[in-house]
XYZ file of C-alpha atoms in Angstrom:
643
model
C 0.000 0.000 0.000
C 2.737 2.606 0.651
C 4.389 2.032 -2.753
C 1.257 2.211 -4.935
C -0.994 5.143 -5.658
C -3.123 6.898 -8.217
C -3.742 10.622 -8.569
C -7.304 10.419 -7.180
C -5.965 9.490 -3.720
C -3.819 12.614 -3.613
C -6.487 14.861 -5.116
C -9.211 13.722 -2.680
C -6.985 14.377 0.339
C -5.883 17.733 -1.033
C -9.521 18.710 -1.618
C -10.602 17.581 1.869
C -7.843 19.448 3.691
C -9.498 22.733 2.673
C -12.276 21.853 5.139
C -9.629 21.776 7.894
C -8.498 25.192 6.717
C -11.994 26.598 7.310
C -13.520 26.408 3.819
C -16.728 24.632 4.823
C -18.329 25.279 1.446
C -15.682 23.221 -0.246
C -17.429 23.293 -3.604
C -17.558 27.088 -3.873
C -13.918 27.368 -2.834
C -12.570 24.665 -5.151
C -14.527 25.999 -8.113
C -12.210 29.023 -7.876
C -9.061 26.906 -7.402
C -8.933 24.912 -10.617
C -5.166 24.634 -10.988
C -5.014 21.005 -9.902
C -8.400 19.618 -10.917
C -8.585 16.791 -13.419
C -9.523 18.248 -16.837
C -13.158 17.599 -17.668
C -14.048 16.607 -14.089
C -15.929 18.618 -11.436
C -13.769 20.463 -8.869
C -15.215 18.260 -6.079
C -17.216 15.303 -7.454
C -18.447 13.669 -4.205
C -21.092 14.572 -1.593
C -19.926 16.378 1.531
C -20.014 13.367 3.876
C -16.950 11.899 2.201
C -14.944 15.109 2.430
C -16.025 15.723 6.037
C -14.982 12.244 7.185
C -11.704 12.477 5.263
C -11.025 15.904 6.795
C -11.605 14.363 10.234
C -9.149 11.580 9.450
C -6.579 14.121 8.252
C -6.946 15.957 11.558
C -6.330 12.702 13.478
C -3.244 11.640 11.524
C -1.848 15.168 11.738
C -2.277 15.023 15.523
C -0.360 11.727 15.457
C 2.462 13.375 13.496
C 2.032 11.248 10.372
C 1.229 14.154 8.033
C 1.368 17.944 7.978
C -1.411 19.280 5.764
C -0.639 22.895 6.671
C 2.250 22.684 4.198
C 0.179 21.279 1.319
C 0.150 23.569 -1.693
C -0.506 21.052 -4.483
C -1.712 17.429 -4.503
C 1.743 16.262 -5.577
C 3.213 17.416 -2.247
C 1.582 14.322 -0.730
C 4.090 12.129 -2.594
C 7.032 13.236 -0.473
C 6.684 10.498 2.166
C 5.369 6.911 1.833
C 3.893 7.166 5.346
C 1.500 9.813 3.994
C 0.297 7.440 1.281
C -0.194 4.625 3.797
C -1.933 6.905 6.317
C -4.424 8.078 3.705
C -5.306 4.455 2.875
C -5.795 3.226 6.459
C -9.545 4.089 6.567
C -10.005 2.024 3.397
C -8.095 -0.875 4.944
C -10.293 -0.650 8.063
C -13.410 -0.672 5.874
C -12.080 -3.714 3.968
C -11.527 -5.650 7.209
C -14.914 -4.558 8.604
C -16.737 -5.814 5.504
C -14.991 -9.158 5.962
C -16.118 -9.315 9.579
C -19.719 -8.526 8.633
C -19.694 -11.264 5.986
C -18.167 -13.656 8.537
C -20.899 -12.777 11.047
C -23.756 -13.039 8.538
C -22.733 -16.465 7.187
C -23.927 -19.796 8.617
C -21.477 -21.413 11.002
C -19.919 -23.850 8.539
C -19.420 -21.199 5.872
C -18.049 -18.297 7.899
C -14.365 -18.769 7.190
C -15.036 -19.402 3.531
C -17.057 -16.164 3.303
C -14.120 -14.321 4.879
C -11.660 -16.021 2.529
C -13.633 -15.287 -0.643
C -13.825 -11.612 0.295
C -10.135 -11.514 1.205
C -9.160 -13.143 -2.118
C -11.433 -10.897 -4.193
C -9.301 -8.701 -6.443
C -11.830 -5.887 -6.846
C -11.729 -4.660 -3.205
C -8.033 -5.477 -2.756
C -7.198 -3.409 -5.840
C -8.811 -0.349 -4.244
C -6.282 -0.582 -1.409
C -3.537 -0.254 -4.013
C -5.283 2.399 -6.066
C -6.595 4.442 -3.128
C -10.178 4.944 -4.325
C -12.879 5.871 -1.812
C -15.528 3.196 -2.529
C -14.745 0.861 0.382
C -16.269 2.979 3.221
C -19.500 3.376 1.241
C -19.484 -0.369 0.507
C -19.088 -1.048 4.226
C -22.205 1.004 5.005
C -24.220 -0.880 2.353
C -23.106 -4.271 3.688
C -23.859 -3.203 7.270
C -27.301 -2.035 6.108
C -28.007 -5.415 4.483
C -26.894 -7.287 7.614
C -29.043 -5.081 9.878
C -32.063 -5.333 7.570
C -31.781 -9.142 7.547
C -31.611 -9.086 11.351
C -34.659 -6.794 11.534
C -36.695 -9.145 9.350
C -35.700 -12.123 11.517
C -36.825 -10.221 14.621
C -40.085 -9.251 12.920
C -40.834 -12.862 12.020
C -40.489 -13.975 15.662
C -42.514 -11.002 16.925
C -39.710 -9.017 18.538
C -40.988 -5.464 19.233
C -37.695 -3.687 18.433
C -37.412 -4.827 14.821
C -38.481 -1.389 13.557
C -35.521 0.292 15.247
C -33.109 -2.185 13.695
C -34.734 -1.713 10.291
C -34.566 2.041 10.729
C -30.868 1.784 11.556
C -30.378 -0.184 8.357
C -31.875 2.451 6.059
C -30.147 5.281 7.979
C -26.841 3.605 7.120
C -27.859 3.749 3.462
C -28.564 7.466 3.845
C -25.136 7.980 5.396
C -23.555 5.937 2.607
C -25.179 8.249 0.074
C -23.208 11.157 1.550
C -20.088 9.415 0.181
C -21.550 8.406 -3.186
C -25.219 8.342 -4.102
C -25.297 4.646 -5.098
C -26.718 3.419 -1.704
C -29.941 5.332 -2.387
C -30.741 2.705 -5.027
C -31.115 0.119 -2.237
C -33.539 2.177 -0.149
C -36.903 1.431 -1.895
C -36.287 -2.352 -2.245
C -35.143 -2.593 1.378
C -38.229 -0.681 2.524
C -40.517 -3.025 0.564
C -38.851 -6.071 2.108
C -38.892 -4.721 5.657
C -42.609 -4.100 6.032
C -46.021 -4.870 4.541
C -47.508 -1.533 5.670
C -47.153 1.371 3.290
C -46.883 3.874 6.143
C -43.800 2.076 7.438
C -42.438 1.621 3.931
C -42.699 5.367 3.289
C -40.956 5.996 6.612
C -38.132 3.640 5.667
C -37.780 5.485 2.351
C -38.176 9.006 3.690
C -35.710 8.907 6.591
C -32.549 7.954 4.618
C -33.587 10.393 1.900
C -33.870 13.076 4.584
C -30.403 12.171 5.906
C -28.930 12.715 2.461
C -30.986 15.881 1.892
C -29.852 17.428 5.201
C -26.216 16.773 4.293
C -26.747 18.343 0.856
C -28.904 21.298 1.901
C -26.115 23.799 2.766
C -24.707 23.492 -0.764
C -27.843 23.526 -2.900
C -27.180 27.118 -3.947
C -23.626 26.254 -5.074
C -23.535 25.341 -8.789
C -20.307 23.353 -8.369
C -22.090 21.041 -5.897
C -25.329 20.696 -7.863
C -23.635 20.066 -11.223
C -20.524 18.262 -9.979
C -21.662 16.147 -7.001
C -25.469 15.981 -6.981
C -25.723 15.592 -10.763
C -22.314 14.022 -11.217
C -21.671 13.363 -14.924
C -20.709 9.744 -14.239
C -23.850 9.076 -12.200
C -26.052 10.891 -14.705
C -25.207 8.218 -17.282
C -27.740 5.973 -15.537
C -30.391 7.975 -17.387
C -28.818 7.500 -20.817
C -31.492 6.214 -23.168
C -31.398 3.273 -25.537
C -34.012 2.193 -28.044
C -36.214 -0.423 -26.372
C -39.427 -1.650 -28.027
C -39.636 1.493 -30.189
C -39.243 3.697 -27.103
C -36.147 5.516 -25.785
C -35.574 4.283 -22.260
C -32.812 3.689 -19.695
C -32.279 -0.072 -19.597
C -31.055 0.047 -16.005
C -34.109 1.996 -14.841
C -36.361 -0.467 -16.665
C -34.754 -3.366 -14.760
C -34.846 -1.388 -11.489
C -38.532 -0.504 -11.806
C -39.367 -4.113 -12.724
C -37.560 -5.413 -9.632
C -39.281 -2.858 -7.404
C -42.721 -3.780 -8.770
C -42.047 -7.493 -8.213
C -41.146 -6.802 -4.577
C -44.172 -4.555 -4.104
C -46.610 -7.131 -5.505
C -45.076 -10.152 -3.771
C -46.711 -11.169 -0.453
C -44.671 -9.836 2.456
C -44.836 -13.260 4.126
C -42.530 -14.534 1.372
C -39.716 -12.160 2.391
C -36.570 -13.837 3.778
C -33.423 -12.337 5.354
C -31.353 -13.513 2.385
C -33.519 -11.394 0.057
C -31.664 -8.223 1.081
C -28.452 -9.706 -0.252
C -30.238 -10.921 -3.389
C -31.659 -7.443 -4.021
C -28.211 -5.844 -3.674
C -26.721 -8.342 -6.134
C -29.609 -7.835 -8.586
C -29.422 -4.033 -8.582
C -25.668 -3.801 -9.066
C -25.600 -6.624 -11.622
C -28.218 -4.706 -13.610
C -26.148 -1.548 -13.191
C -23.092 -3.204 -14.751
C -25.164 -4.801 -17.489
C -27.215 -1.827 -18.626
C -25.364 1.375 -17.650
C -21.913 2.904 -18.012
C -19.776 2.142 -14.953
C -16.211 2.532 -13.752
C -14.428 -0.815 -13.620
C -13.590 -0.496 -9.898
C -17.267 -0.047 -8.956
C -17.352 -3.840 -9.028
C -16.544 -3.581 -5.313
C -20.181 -2.533 -4.729
C -21.392 -5.882 -6.078
C -18.720 -8.199 -4.672
C -19.778 -8.355 -0.963
C -23.395 -9.107 -1.870
C -22.264 -12.015 -4.041
C -19.938 -13.267 -1.294
C -22.787 -13.038 1.232
C -25.010 -15.070 -1.066
C -22.354 -17.749 -1.609
C -22.442 -18.317 2.141
C -26.192 -17.900 2.772
C -28.127 -19.012 -0.324
C -27.544 -22.765 -0.474
C -29.772 -23.624 -3.491
C -27.881 -21.191 -5.734
C -24.385 -21.323 -4.219
C -22.723 -22.777 -7.290
C -24.177 -20.104 -9.546
C -23.156 -17.271 -7.204
C -19.658 -18.693 -6.862
C -19.259 -19.219 -10.617
C -20.274 -15.622 -11.291
C -17.827 -14.389 -8.636
C -15.033 -16.499 -10.111
C -15.587 -15.327 -13.699
C -16.003 -11.683 -12.699
C -12.844 -11.623 -10.592
C -10.725 -13.415 -13.220
C -11.838 -10.918 -15.860
C -11.276 -7.993 -13.479
C -7.692 -8.990 -12.718
C -6.765 -9.750 -16.317
C -8.375 -6.647 -17.829
C -6.447 -4.293 -15.539
C -3.366 -4.518 -17.729
C -5.221 -3.642 -20.910
C -6.462 -0.343 -19.480
C -4.607 2.923 -19.011
C -1.041 2.272 -17.866
C -1.590 4.200 -14.595
C -4.173 1.598 -13.544
C -1.859 -1.405 -13.953
C 1.902 -1.475 -13.542
C 1.808 2.313 -13.317
C 0.490 2.093 -9.735
C 4.055 1.108 -8.773
C 5.476 4.181 -10.513
C 5.303 5.989 -7.191
C 8.166 3.911 -5.817
C 10.164 3.394 -9.014
C 10.125 5.075 -12.411
C 11.027 1.672 -13.922
C 7.329 0.782 -13.803
C 6.301 3.697 -16.015
C 5.775 1.765 -19.225
C 4.308 2.994 -22.478
C 0.593 2.365 -22.989
C 0.077 -1.320 -23.709
C -1.670 -0.525 -26.999
C 1.547 1.184 -28.097
C 3.591 -1.808 -26.904
C 1.439 -4.157 -28.983
C 1.871 -1.935 -32.033
C 5.642 -1.854 -31.480
C 5.865 -5.628 -31.243
C 7.123 -7.314 -34.452
C 4.952 -10.350 -33.670
C 1.654 -8.623 -34.520
C 0.153 -9.056 -31.043
C -2.502 -6.361 -31.239
C -5.210 -8.522 -32.799
C -4.775 -11.533 -30.433
C -4.825 -9.293 -27.363
C -7.857 -7.375 -28.569
C -9.605 -10.728 -29.048
C -8.574 -11.689 -25.494
C -9.908 -8.422 -24.050
C -13.172 -8.971 -25.938
C -13.417 -12.505 -24.540
C -12.801 -11.287 -20.979
C -15.335 -8.460 -21.238
C -17.890 -10.876 -22.681
C -17.218 -13.282 -19.807
C -17.748 -10.443 -17.344
C -21.061 -9.530 -18.930
C -22.043 -13.207 -18.810
C -21.192 -13.282 -15.086
C -23.386 -10.250 -14.391
C -26.192 -11.800 -16.431
C -25.830 -14.971 -14.358
C -26.116 -12.870 -11.208
C -29.279 -11.204 -12.477
C -30.819 -14.571 -13.414
C -29.869 -16.004 -10.026
C -31.366 -12.989 -8.261
C -34.642 -13.298 -10.176
C -34.787 -16.999 -9.392
C -34.063 -16.228 -5.750
C -36.857 -13.670 -5.470
C -39.335 -15.819 -7.376
C -38.112 -19.150 -5.918
C -38.042 -20.904 -9.276
C -34.858 -22.528 -10.523
C -32.637 -25.009 -8.688
C -28.903 -25.309 -9.307
C -26.025 -27.707 -8.679
C -24.823 -27.458 -5.047
C -21.430 -25.939 -4.227
C -18.900 -28.005 -2.307
C -16.678 -26.111 0.114
C -13.618 -28.076 -1.008
C -14.169 -26.938 -4.602
C -14.555 -23.310 -3.502
C -11.378 -23.484 -1.418
C -9.383 -24.868 -4.349
C -10.660 -22.186 -6.724
C -10.070 -19.218 -4.381
C -6.685 -18.368 -5.821
C -7.610 -18.703 -9.508
C -8.448 -14.980 -10.017
C -5.143 -13.971 -8.451
C -3.326 -16.537 -10.596
C -4.989 -15.158 -13.750
C -4.079 -11.628 -12.699
C -0.460 -12.646 -12.017
C -0.197 -14.397 -15.390
C -1.493 -11.350 -17.233
C 0.836 -9.126 -15.206
C 3.780 -11.313 -16.159
C 2.851 -11.344 -19.855
C 2.428 -7.561 -20.016
C 5.654 -7.006 -18.083
C 7.554 -9.259 -20.506
C 6.109 -7.544 -23.560
C 6.723 -4.075 -22.089
C 10.266 -4.823 -20.936
C 11.775 -2.470 -23.542
C 9.181 0.263 -23.169
C 9.968 2.052 -19.893
C 9.196 5.664 -20.778
C 10.575 9.023 -19.793
C 8.346 11.720 -21.205
C 9.239 15.280 -22.202
C 7.557 18.355 -23.562
C 4.152 18.012 -21.880
C 3.674 21.803 -21.625
C 3.708 23.011 -25.262
C 4.855 26.567 -25.881
C 5.074 26.590 -29.686
C 5.012 24.344 -32.762
C 7.729 22.983 -35.030
C 6.413 22.505 -38.573
C 7.889 20.052 -41.065
C 7.073 20.659 -44.719
C 8.700 20.657 -48.152
C 10.264 24.044 -47.351
C 11.544 22.970 -43.918
C 11.808 19.151 -44.052
C 14.107 18.627 -41.050
C 14.985 19.815 -37.553
C 17.375 18.789 -34.767
C 16.649 18.358 -31.075
C 19.800 18.998 -29.009
C 19.771 17.026 -25.751
C 21.562 17.442 -22.476
C 24.711 15.251 -22.280
C 23.489 14.029 -18.877
C 20.466 12.411 -20.533
C 21.209 8.802 -21.609
C 19.882 7.801 -24.992
C 17.277 5.067 -25.159
C 16.749 2.297 -27.674
C 13.661 3.970 -29.104
C 11.307 6.891 -28.829
C 7.706 7.924 -29.328
C 7.080 11.262 -31.044
C 3.662 12.921 -30.678
C 2.137 14.813 -33.602
C -0.933 17.044 -33.582
C -2.568 15.243 -36.514
C -2.835 11.598 -37.580
C 0.569 10.553 -38.936
C 0.473 10.206 -42.718
C 3.915 11.358 -43.871
C 7.074 9.237 -43.830
C 9.455 10.399 -41.117
C 13.016 9.337 -40.304
C 14.814 9.937 -37.006
C 18.528 9.652 -36.226
C 20.253 9.418 -32.852
C 23.653 11.111 -32.916
C 26.237 9.762 -30.481
C 29.887 10.732 -30.061
C 31.065 7.987 -32.398
C 28.177 7.073 -34.644
C 24.709 7.828 -35.995
C 21.765 5.421 -35.666
C 18.731 6.008 -37.890
C 15.274 4.450 -37.969
C 12.146 4.815 -40.052
C 9.113 6.030 -38.115
C 6.188 3.686 -37.641
C 2.909 5.676 -37.749
C 0.532 4.935 -34.865
C -2.825 6.218 -33.709
C -4.840 4.837 -30.814
C -6.736 6.081 -27.781
C -3.554 7.170 -25.964
C -1.025 8.081 -28.639
C -0.941 9.696 -32.063
C 2.423 9.995 -33.751
C 5.487 7.970 -34.719
C 7.419 5.202 -32.997
C 11.157 4.725 -33.702
C 13.431 1.847 -32.724
C 17.176 2.524 -32.968
C 18.626 -0.604 -31.364
C 21.388 1.403 -29.686
C 23.956 -0.512 -27.630
C 23.243 0.019 -23.950
C 25.192 2.741 -22.212
C 25.441 5.025 -25.241
C 24.548 8.663 -24.811
C 23.055 10.819 -27.532
C 23.867 14.471 -27.996
C 21.098 15.125 -30.503
C 18.118 13.703 -32.333
C 17.435 14.751 -35.909
C 14.127 14.288 -37.734
C 13.602 14.446 -41.517
C 10.651 13.977 -43.839
C 11.565 11.176 -46.236
C 9.292 12.284 -49.086
C 8.254 15.918 -48.512
C 4.981 16.957 -50.086
C 4.067 20.471 -51.139
C 0.501 19.898 -49.973
C 1.110 18.321 -46.572
C 2.921 19.288 -43.416
C 3.582 17.779 -40.001
C 3.292 19.736 -36.737
C 5.343 18.738 -33.679
C 4.769 20.464 -30.336
C 7.721 22.084 -28.579
C 7.411 21.920 -24.791
C 8.786 24.035 -21.986
C 12.175 23.167 -20.524
C 12.128 21.681 -17.032
C 15.155 22.094 -14.714
C 15.072 18.491 -13.481
C 15.994 17.265 -16.962
C 19.466 18.779 -16.712
C 20.879 21.447 -18.967
C 18.869 23.525 -21.376
C 17.559 21.695 -24.425
C 17.085 23.453 -27.752
C 15.642 22.867 -31.207
C 17.445 23.917 -34.391
C 15.641 24.311 -37.728
C 17.054 26.253 -40.703
C 19.110 28.512 -38.468
C 16.278 29.023 -35.992
C 17.118 28.182 -32.358
C 14.396 27.675 -29.743
C 14.797 26.665 -26.108
C 12.719 23.648 -25.161
C 12.167 20.003 -25.939
C 9.735 18.364 -28.352
C 6.919 16.249 -26.974
C 8.375 12.768 -27.006
C 8.985 9.738 -24.815
C 12.316 7.928 -24.716
C 12.054 4.135 -24.421
C 14.395 2.284 -22.039
C 14.735 -1.410 -21.135
C 13.293 -2.484 -17.795
C 15.930 -2.896 -15.075
C 14.714 -5.107 -12.229
C 17.724 -4.338 -10.012
C 17.211 -0.611 -10.452
C 13.495 -0.991 -9.733
C 14.203 -2.886 -6.495
C 16.788 -0.330 -5.431
C 14.396 2.555 -6.021
C 11.590 0.778 -4.153
C 13.776 0.151 -1.121
C 15.052 3.735 -1.209
C 11.466 4.990 -1.334
C 10.425 2.906 1.678
C 13.442 3.405 3.952
C 13.341 7.173 3.542
C 10.435 7.144 6.037
C 10.979 5.177 9.277
C 7.246 5.321 10.086
C 6.274 2.877 7.325
C 7.861 -0.275 8.879
C 6.430 0.695 12.269
C 2.939 1.157 10.831
C 3.251 -2.092 8.861
C 4.229 -4.140 11.916
C 1.394 -2.576 13.918
C -1.121 -3.475 11.209
C 0.114 -7.066 10.990
C -0.001 -7.472 14.768
C -3.534 -6.095 14.861
C -4.606 -8.445 12.075
C -3.133 -11.449 13.910
C -5.001 -10.529 17.111
C -8.226 -10.028 15.154
C -7.967 -13.431 13.466
C -7.130 -15.132 16.746
C -10.191 -13.543 18.348
C -12.384 -14.645 15.434
C -11.063 -18.205 15.713
C -11.891 -18.319 19.443
C -15.401 -17.027 18.755
C -15.906 -19.624 16.026
C -14.826 -22.452 18.362
C -17.103 -21.124 21.106
C -20.141 -20.977 18.811
C -19.387 -24.469 17.468
C -19.206 -25.935 20.979
C -22.412 -24.156 21.976
C -24.171 -25.452 18.842
C -23.050 -29.013 19.587
C -24.219 -28.764 23.177
C -27.593 -27.349 22.095
C -28.300 -30.269 19.747
C -26.883 -32.875 22.112
C -23.873 -33.658 19.905
C -20.374 -34.527 21.006
C -17.555 -32.295 19.824
C -16.312 -35.100 17.565
C -19.661 -35.791 15.908
C -20.078 -34.631 12.325
C -22.663 -31.867 11.839
C -24.647 -30.631 8.894
C -23.745 -26.918 8.801
C -26.021 -26.144 5.863
C -29.450 -24.957 7.092
C -30.881 -25.279 3.559
C -29.933 -28.946 3.073
């Protein structure tokens, strides 16, 4: 966790620390401070509950001496110490462990450890601990709400008078979860329909969590940045995107959601079971992934409901487990086909050796023609994921309507298959690392100040490099238009000149030319020259010239027909991956902050104590169960209440 990160972790903390500085209307303040916002994204995209809780956590860790947010001027300041990265992720780690405990508690006795293990081996929540996204606390509140609602229904069925208070606590948790992200509000109407047969109580169960969210949002309703960026977040608004359905434009997700709600409303309340809350959660989020645009890491919303059903819904265990297995395998394998910052790039915080070129570019650079096979593999994995979500939706419908029966799941089979998603993820990581081994990038010229134009009149230019900058075996050169002209590049060393023909490329992440020089390692280049091979009077090529940055050594300059300009063209030099250098940089990153080993040992000790306590509780409950049924401790028991 301290050596992996993504920009959202830093940006969220930097946004929240303004609350500690007294800017309670965070949205109005950040709408005027746009220097560090992500282009195209709202200045503060989440409801205030998330920022308030994160600001409280920042205050605690500052009091403990782990951070100093008074010195924060930009989000990138947070990268100075690995202890800061780890401290910011600790609430997410606590939420991850708490979800596991809730799943352990909700499962039948014989399936508790397996429920814990499936959650612990799920890649989708574990990945968020590496990435640093904020979905785990909200997921914890949804899982706690489902567990409380199931308990309330059990109490109602035995006539316990306090079931309403437990049910109310369940929906209040959903309202609190909506102050992090609004997704928990989708669970409120189905939970209310399952909790009571009386419409007065149902309306109360719907109204109270809605009021919780409304009270949290009320102070900011006059702030456009909150209304447009958080309340009507562009990502969430895609739920209402229409598709043509039976000659009518309609949102497919809302169609499925309304259908599920109507089924629950028309079904006799006596048919409601505690497991139905978990089924409803799985159905709603499976429909969300099937019919609406979603971020890939939102899968963590669905995962705990599926894990809960593997443990609790015996007739459909095999189907739930199969869907979990397929979804997690596809999740882990697809990571490395996405943007580079979401795969190996997460380790770029500790070592620049893990900053590879985009994998699409790597496939295009490969002489083996790997682009088409990998695109077929990605298509297969995405199709398998969609099939898994469709299986979940079918299983949920069968669970609500009590129709289909499925093959039973054996615990031994589940235990054997636990590590398969991680194995698939590791295999894909190894393949992408091998293929990207010559594509470690160092990028230049990201802040363009002017253009360099190549045409028939000016067919060549030279980029003079700092002598301290080692030359790589290849480079990527960005162009402002799709590459159509033939371009040659030469690397000039002290003793020789190495030339290569440019390979035109255009994909989602890169538009320009790729060159491969095949320079012997250790050579240094003093200059790069570029020349149009067949200049055309009707066509020209525009290359962006970026601003010089002091950390790249001496001043760089571009020479073209006697014109000299300070700066460096937008390009990326390609280096071979050096495992020794990567390990050295990782160790250097970690040992620079003595607090990281101390925090790590404390976390491991706490985890060991927690597991030991859980084991003692499990043994106690097993002995009590044996005594209750008049069984000896050695007698075999049937731990499946549905058998």
